[in-house]
Amino acid sequence: MSKQLPPVKVKDPYTGKEVELVPIKVWVLAPRTRKGVKIGLFKSESGKYFRAKVPDDYPAP
């Protein structure tokens, strides 16, 4: 990854805290005829991975 993505405020499901993290990967999850949502892959402070929705204007490939 050559460019640095901005951090996003998400709720960590493992610790229960709202943290500001940079997603490891971002992709669009959409059914065939709908707009869809952007999903990000994050790593928790506990070392576990989780997915969460990111804003629609967030940069994604």
mmCIF file of C-alpha atoms in Angstrom:
data_model
loop_
_atom_site.group_PDB
_atom_site.id
_atom_site.type_symbol
_atom_site.label_atom_id
_atom_site.label_comp_id
_atom_site.label_asym_id
_atom_site.label_seq_id
_atom_site.Cartn_x
_atom_site.Cartn_y
_atom_site.Cartn_z
ATOM 1 C CA MET A 1 0.000 0.000 0.000
ATOM 2 C CA SER A 2 1.592 3.196 -1.138
ATOM 3 C CA LYS A 3 -1.060 5.622 0.107
ATOM 4 C CA GLN A 4 -2.124 5.992 3.726
ATOM 5 C CA LEU A 5 -5.875 5.767 4.344
ATOM 6 C CA PRO A 6 -7.506 8.099 6.894
ATOM 7 C CA PRO A 7 -8.665 6.653 10.243
ATOM 8 C CA VAL A 8 -12.328 5.851 10.912
ATOM 9 C CA LYS A 9 -14.241 5.855 14.219
ATOM 10 C CA VAL A 10 -15.653 2.370 14.780
ATOM 11 C CA LYS A 11 -16.910 0.392 17.762
ATOM 12 C CA ASP A 12 -14.592 -2.486 18.623
ATOM 13 C CA PRO A 13 -16.823 -5.527 19.277
ATOM 14 C CA TYR A 14 -14.161 -7.265 21.395
ATOM 15 C CA THR A 15 -13.352 -4.438 23.828
ATOM 16 C CA GLY A 16 -16.652 -2.524 23.559
ATOM 17 C CA LYS A 17 -14.849 0.806 23.104
ATOM 18 C CA GLU A 18 -15.216 3.275 20.254
ATOM 19 C CA VAL A 19 -11.756 3.608 18.705
ATOM 20 C CA GLU A 20 -10.236 5.381 15.726
ATOM 21 C CA LEU A 21 -8.530 2.848 13.449
ATOM 22 C CA VAL A 22 -7.165 2.724 9.906
ATOM 23 C CA PRO A 23 -8.733 -0.129 7.907
ATOM 24 C CA ILE A 24 -6.451 -2.820 6.507
ATOM 25 C CA LYS A 25 -8.678 -3.301 3.468
ATOM 26 C CA VAL A 26 -11.839 -1.592 2.129
ATOM 27 C CA TRP A 27 -14.320 -3.037 -0.376
ATOM 28 C CA VAL A 28 -17.869 -2.456 -1.612
ATOM 29 C CA LEU A 29 -20.470 -5.031 -0.647
ATOM 30 C CA ALA A 30 -23.439 -4.713 -2.993
ATOM 31 C CA PRO A 31 -26.154 -6.898 -4.450
ATOM 32 C CA ARG A 32 -26.535 -6.853 -8.215
ATOM 33 C CA THR A 33 -29.150 -4.081 -8.530
ATOM 34 C CA ARG A 34 -28.517 -2.020 -5.376
ATOM 35 C CA LYS A 35 -26.053 0.683 -4.321
ATOM 36 C CA GLY A 36 -24.414 -1.282 -1.506
ATOM 37 C CA VAL A 37 -22.199 -0.272 1.418
ATOM 38 C CA LYS A 38 -18.460 0.041 2.024
ATOM 39 C CA ILE A 39 -16.965 -2.434 4.476
ATOM 40 C CA GLY A 40 -13.567 -2.192 6.143
ATOM 41 C CA LEU A 41 -11.380 -4.830 7.771
ATOM 42 C CA PHE A 42 -9.897 -3.686 11.100
ATOM 43 C CA LYS A 43 -7.561 -5.201 13.696
ATOM 44 C CA SER A 44 -8.639 -4.897 17.323
ATOM 45 C CA GLU A 45 -6.353 -4.000 20.233
ATOM 46 C CA SER A 46 -6.800 -7.611 21.359
ATOM 47 C CA GLY A 47 -5.271 -8.833 18.090
ATOM 48 C CA LYS A 48 -8.512 -10.138 16.552
ATOM 49 C CA TYR A 49 -9.880 -8.943 13.222
ATOM 50 C CA PHE A 50 -13.377 -7.557 12.632
ATOM 51 C CA ARG A 51 -15.374 -5.921 9.849
ATOM 52 C CA ALA A 52 -17.312 -2.672 10.123
ATOM 53 C CA LYS A 53 -19.115 -0.232 7.843
ATOM 54 C CA VAL A 54 -17.110 2.803 6.710
ATOM 55 C CA PRO A 55 -18.569 6.104 5.397
ATOM 56 C CA ASP A 56 -19.821 6.175 1.802
ATOM 57 C CA ASP A 57 -17.348 8.915 0.849
ATOM 58 C CA TYR A 58 -14.368 6.883 2.103
ATOM 59 C CA PRO A 59 -11.799 6.123 -0.639
ATOM 60 C CA ALA A 60 -11.940 2.528 -1.900
ATOM 61 C CA PRO A 61 -10.563 0.798 -4.989
#
